[in-house]
Coordinates of C-alpha atoms in Angstrom, one line a residue:
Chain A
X1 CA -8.1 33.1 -59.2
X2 CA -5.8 30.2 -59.4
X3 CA -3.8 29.1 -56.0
X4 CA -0.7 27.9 -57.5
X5 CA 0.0 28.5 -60.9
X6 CA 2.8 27.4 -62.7
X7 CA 4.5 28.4 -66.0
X8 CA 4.6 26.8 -68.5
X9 CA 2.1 24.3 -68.9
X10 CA 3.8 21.9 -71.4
X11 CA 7.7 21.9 -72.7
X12 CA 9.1 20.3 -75.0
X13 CA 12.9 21.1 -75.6
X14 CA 16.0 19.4 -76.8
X15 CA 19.0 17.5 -74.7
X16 CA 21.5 20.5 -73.8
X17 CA 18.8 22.8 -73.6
X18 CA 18.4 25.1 -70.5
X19 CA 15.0 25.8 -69.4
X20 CA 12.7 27.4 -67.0
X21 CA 9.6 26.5 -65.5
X22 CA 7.8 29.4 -63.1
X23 CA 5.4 28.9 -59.8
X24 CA 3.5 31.5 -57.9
X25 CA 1.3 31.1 -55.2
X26 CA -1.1 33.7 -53.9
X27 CA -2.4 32.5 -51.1
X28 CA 0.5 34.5 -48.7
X29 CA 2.2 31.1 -48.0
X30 CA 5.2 30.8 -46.0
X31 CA 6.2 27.9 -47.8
X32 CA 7.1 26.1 -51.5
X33 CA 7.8 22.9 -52.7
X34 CA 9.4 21.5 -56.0
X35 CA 7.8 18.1 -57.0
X36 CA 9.2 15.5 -59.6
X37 CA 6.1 13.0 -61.1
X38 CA 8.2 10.1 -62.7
X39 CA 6.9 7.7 -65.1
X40 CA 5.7 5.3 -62.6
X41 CA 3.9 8.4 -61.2
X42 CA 5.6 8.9 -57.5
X43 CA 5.9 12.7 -56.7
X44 CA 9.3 13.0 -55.0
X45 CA 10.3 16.2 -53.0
X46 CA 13.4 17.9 -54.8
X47 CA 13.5 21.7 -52.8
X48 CA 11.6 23.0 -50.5
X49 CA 11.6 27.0 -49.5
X50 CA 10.5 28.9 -46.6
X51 CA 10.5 32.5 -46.7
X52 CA 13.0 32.3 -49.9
X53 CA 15.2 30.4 -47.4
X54 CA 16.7 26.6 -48.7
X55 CA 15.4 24.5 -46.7
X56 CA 15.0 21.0 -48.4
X57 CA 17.2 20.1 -51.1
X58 CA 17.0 16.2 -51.8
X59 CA 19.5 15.0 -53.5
X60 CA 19.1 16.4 -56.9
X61 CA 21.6 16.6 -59.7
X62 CA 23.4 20.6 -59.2
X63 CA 21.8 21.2 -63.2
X64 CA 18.6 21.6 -61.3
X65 CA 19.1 25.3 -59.4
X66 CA 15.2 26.9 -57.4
X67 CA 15.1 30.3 -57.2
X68 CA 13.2 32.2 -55.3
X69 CA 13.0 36.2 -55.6
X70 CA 10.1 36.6 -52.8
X71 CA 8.0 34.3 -50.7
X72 CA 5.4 34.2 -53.9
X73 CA 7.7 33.1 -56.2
X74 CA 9.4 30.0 -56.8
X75 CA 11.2 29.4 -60.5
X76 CA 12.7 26.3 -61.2
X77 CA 15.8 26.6 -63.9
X78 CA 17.4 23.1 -65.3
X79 CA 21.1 23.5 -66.9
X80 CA 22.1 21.0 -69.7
X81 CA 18.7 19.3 -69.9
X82 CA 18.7 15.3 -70.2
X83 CA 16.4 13.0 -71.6
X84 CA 15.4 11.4 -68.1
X85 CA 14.6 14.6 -67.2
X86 CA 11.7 14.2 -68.5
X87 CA 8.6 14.3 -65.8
X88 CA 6.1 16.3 -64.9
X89 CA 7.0 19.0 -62.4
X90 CA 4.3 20.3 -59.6
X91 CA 4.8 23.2 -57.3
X92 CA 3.2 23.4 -54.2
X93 CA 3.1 25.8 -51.1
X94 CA 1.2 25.4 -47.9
X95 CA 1.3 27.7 -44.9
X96 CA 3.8 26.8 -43.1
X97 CA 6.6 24.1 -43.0
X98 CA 5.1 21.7 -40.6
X99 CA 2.6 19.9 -42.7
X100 CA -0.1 20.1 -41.0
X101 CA -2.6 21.9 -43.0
X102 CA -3.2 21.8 -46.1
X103 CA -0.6 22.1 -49.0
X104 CA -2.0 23.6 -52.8
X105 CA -0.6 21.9 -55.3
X106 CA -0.4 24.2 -59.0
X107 CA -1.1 21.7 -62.2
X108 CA 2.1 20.3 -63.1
X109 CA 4.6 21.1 -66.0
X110 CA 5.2 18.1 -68.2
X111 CA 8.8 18.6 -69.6
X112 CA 9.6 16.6 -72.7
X113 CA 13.1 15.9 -73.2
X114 CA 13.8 15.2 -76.8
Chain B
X1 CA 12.9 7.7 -45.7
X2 CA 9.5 6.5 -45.5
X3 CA 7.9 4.9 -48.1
X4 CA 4.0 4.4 -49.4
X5 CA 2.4 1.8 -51.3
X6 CA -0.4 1.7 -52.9
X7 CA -1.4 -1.6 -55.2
X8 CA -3.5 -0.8 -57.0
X9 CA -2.7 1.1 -59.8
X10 CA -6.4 1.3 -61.2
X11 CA -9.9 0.3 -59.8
X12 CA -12.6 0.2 -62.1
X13 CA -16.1 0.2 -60.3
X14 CA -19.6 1.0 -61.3
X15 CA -21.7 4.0 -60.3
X16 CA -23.2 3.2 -56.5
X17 CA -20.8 0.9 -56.0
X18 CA -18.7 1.1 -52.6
X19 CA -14.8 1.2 -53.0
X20 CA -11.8 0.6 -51.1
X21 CA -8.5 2.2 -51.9
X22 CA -5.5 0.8 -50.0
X23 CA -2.7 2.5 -49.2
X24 CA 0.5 1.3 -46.6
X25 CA 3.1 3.1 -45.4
X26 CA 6.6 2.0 -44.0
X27 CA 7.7 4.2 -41.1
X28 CA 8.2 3.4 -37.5
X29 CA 7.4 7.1 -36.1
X30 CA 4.4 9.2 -36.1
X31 CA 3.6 10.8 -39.3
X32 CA 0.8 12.8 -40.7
X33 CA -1.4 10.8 -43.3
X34 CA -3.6 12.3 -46.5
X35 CA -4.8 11.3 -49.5
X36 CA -5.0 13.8 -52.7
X37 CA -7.2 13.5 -55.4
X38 CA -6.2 14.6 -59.1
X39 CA -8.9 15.3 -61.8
X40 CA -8.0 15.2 -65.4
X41 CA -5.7 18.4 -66.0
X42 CA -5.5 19.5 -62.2
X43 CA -2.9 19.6 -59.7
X44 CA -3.6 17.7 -56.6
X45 CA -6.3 18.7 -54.3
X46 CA -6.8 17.8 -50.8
X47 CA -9.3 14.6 -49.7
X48 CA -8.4 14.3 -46.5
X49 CA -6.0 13.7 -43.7
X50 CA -5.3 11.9 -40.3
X51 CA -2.8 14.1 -38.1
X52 CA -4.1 12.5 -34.8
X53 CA -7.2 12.2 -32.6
X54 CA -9.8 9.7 -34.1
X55 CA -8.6 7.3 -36.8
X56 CA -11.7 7.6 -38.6
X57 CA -11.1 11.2 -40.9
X58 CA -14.0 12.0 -43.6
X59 CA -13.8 13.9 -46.3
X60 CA -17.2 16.5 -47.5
X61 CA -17.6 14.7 -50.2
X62 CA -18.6 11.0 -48.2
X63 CA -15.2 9.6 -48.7
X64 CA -13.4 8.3 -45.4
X65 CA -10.5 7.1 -44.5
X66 CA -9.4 4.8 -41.2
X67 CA -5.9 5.3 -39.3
X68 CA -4.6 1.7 -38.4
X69 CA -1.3 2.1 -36.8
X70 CA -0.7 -1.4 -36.0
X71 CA -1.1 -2.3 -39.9
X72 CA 0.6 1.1 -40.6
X73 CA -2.6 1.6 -42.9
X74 CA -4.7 4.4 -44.3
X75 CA -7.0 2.9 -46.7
X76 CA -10.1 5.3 -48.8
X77 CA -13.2 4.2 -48.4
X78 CA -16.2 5.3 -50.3
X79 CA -19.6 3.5 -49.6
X80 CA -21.4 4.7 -53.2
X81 CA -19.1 6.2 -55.5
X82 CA -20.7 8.9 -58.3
X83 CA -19.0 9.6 -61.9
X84 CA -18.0 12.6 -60.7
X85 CA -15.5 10.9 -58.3
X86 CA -13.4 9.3 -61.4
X87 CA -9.7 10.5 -60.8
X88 CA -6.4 9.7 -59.4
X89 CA -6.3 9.0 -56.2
X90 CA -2.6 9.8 -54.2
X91 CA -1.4 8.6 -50.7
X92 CA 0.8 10.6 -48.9
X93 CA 2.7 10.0 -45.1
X94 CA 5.5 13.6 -44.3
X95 CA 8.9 12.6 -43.3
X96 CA 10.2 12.7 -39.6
X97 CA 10.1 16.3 -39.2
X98 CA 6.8 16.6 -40.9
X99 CA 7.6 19.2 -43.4
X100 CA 7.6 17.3 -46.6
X101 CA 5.4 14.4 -48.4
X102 CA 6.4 11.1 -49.6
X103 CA 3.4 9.7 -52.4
X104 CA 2.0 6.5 -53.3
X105 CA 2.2 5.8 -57.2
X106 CA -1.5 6.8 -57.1
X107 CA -4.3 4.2 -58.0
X108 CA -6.6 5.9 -60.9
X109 CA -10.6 5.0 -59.9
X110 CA -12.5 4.5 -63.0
X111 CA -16.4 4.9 -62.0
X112 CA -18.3 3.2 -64.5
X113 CA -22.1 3.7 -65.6

């Protein structure tokens, strides 16, 4: 069974579009993370949830809205889609917020902008 | 905001061979240190960490890495590396408060026959 699997794989979708991309995690994690892979290939933290509480938010543009419905479950929906959007999104949980065990990574969403 | 560099972005090496993946980090408070590894189609995987205690951490599969605060280091060592061990290899250091990661650019090995 897959830790951290996230939904779907590849999209490919036009500027103005509004999309979705779905995580869920069950290993009975406390915690979730949003991750952004540029080009260059840095993950940077967007949103961050712990028991489908906000905790992290980093600065991202308002078109990029997490939602989570229970503490498995952590969607991802993108309003008026723009071509530097385009990255490959990883969701993540670990057990807890303090980082100090390990945190599961699912295998990424690449998101094509066109 | 911390940040983490690592140089270089690929390592090509041949099977046996020992390798050294360097990774820096700016930040001028204690942090917890890991490095990930990503095989072709995978999301990240755990290699190992330092949190504190001995900087010396290994991983079960031989790799190790060394804690060098004064250098603000945490470079992957791997005396003989195998085919199997060709992937991406990411740096990590948590914020302040320890509850998120901030990534190197990743340094892809490329074990070679």
């Amino acid at each position: 069974d897959t830790a951290v699997s996230q939904t779907p794989k590849y999209l490919v979708t036009q500027m103005g579009n509004d999309k979705s991309i779905k995580c869920e995690q069950n290993l009975g994690h406390d915690t979730m993370y949003w991750y952004k892979q540029d080009s260059k290939k840095f993950l940077k933290i967007m949103f961050s949830y712990n028991n489908k509480e906000l905790i992290i938010n980093e600065t991202v543009p308002n078109r990029f809205s997490p939602k989570s419905p229970d503490k498995a479950h952590l969607n991802l929906h993108i309003n008026s889609l723009e071509l530097g959007d385009s990255a490959v999104y990883f969701c993540a949980s670990s057990p807890e917020q303090v980082l100090n065990t390990e945190a599961f990574f699912g295998q990424g969403t690449r998101l094509t902008v066109v | 905001a911390q940040s983490v560099t690592q140089l270089d972005s690929q390592v090509p090496v041949f099977e046996e061979a020992p390798v050294e993946l360097r990774c820096n980090y700016s930040s001028s408070v204690s942090v917890y240190l890991f490095w990930y590894v990503q095989y072709p189609n995978q999301g990240l995987q755990l290699l190992l960490k330092y949190l504190s205690g001995s900087t010396l951490v290994e991983s079960i599969n031989g790799f190790e890495a060394e804690f060098n605060k004064s250098q603000t280091s945490f470079h992957l060592r791997k005396p003989s590396v195998h085919i199997s061990d060709t992937a991406e290899y990411f740096c990590a250091v948590t914020g302040s408060d320890f509850n998120k990661f901030y990534f190197g650019s990743g340094t892809k090995l490329n074990v070679k026959p």
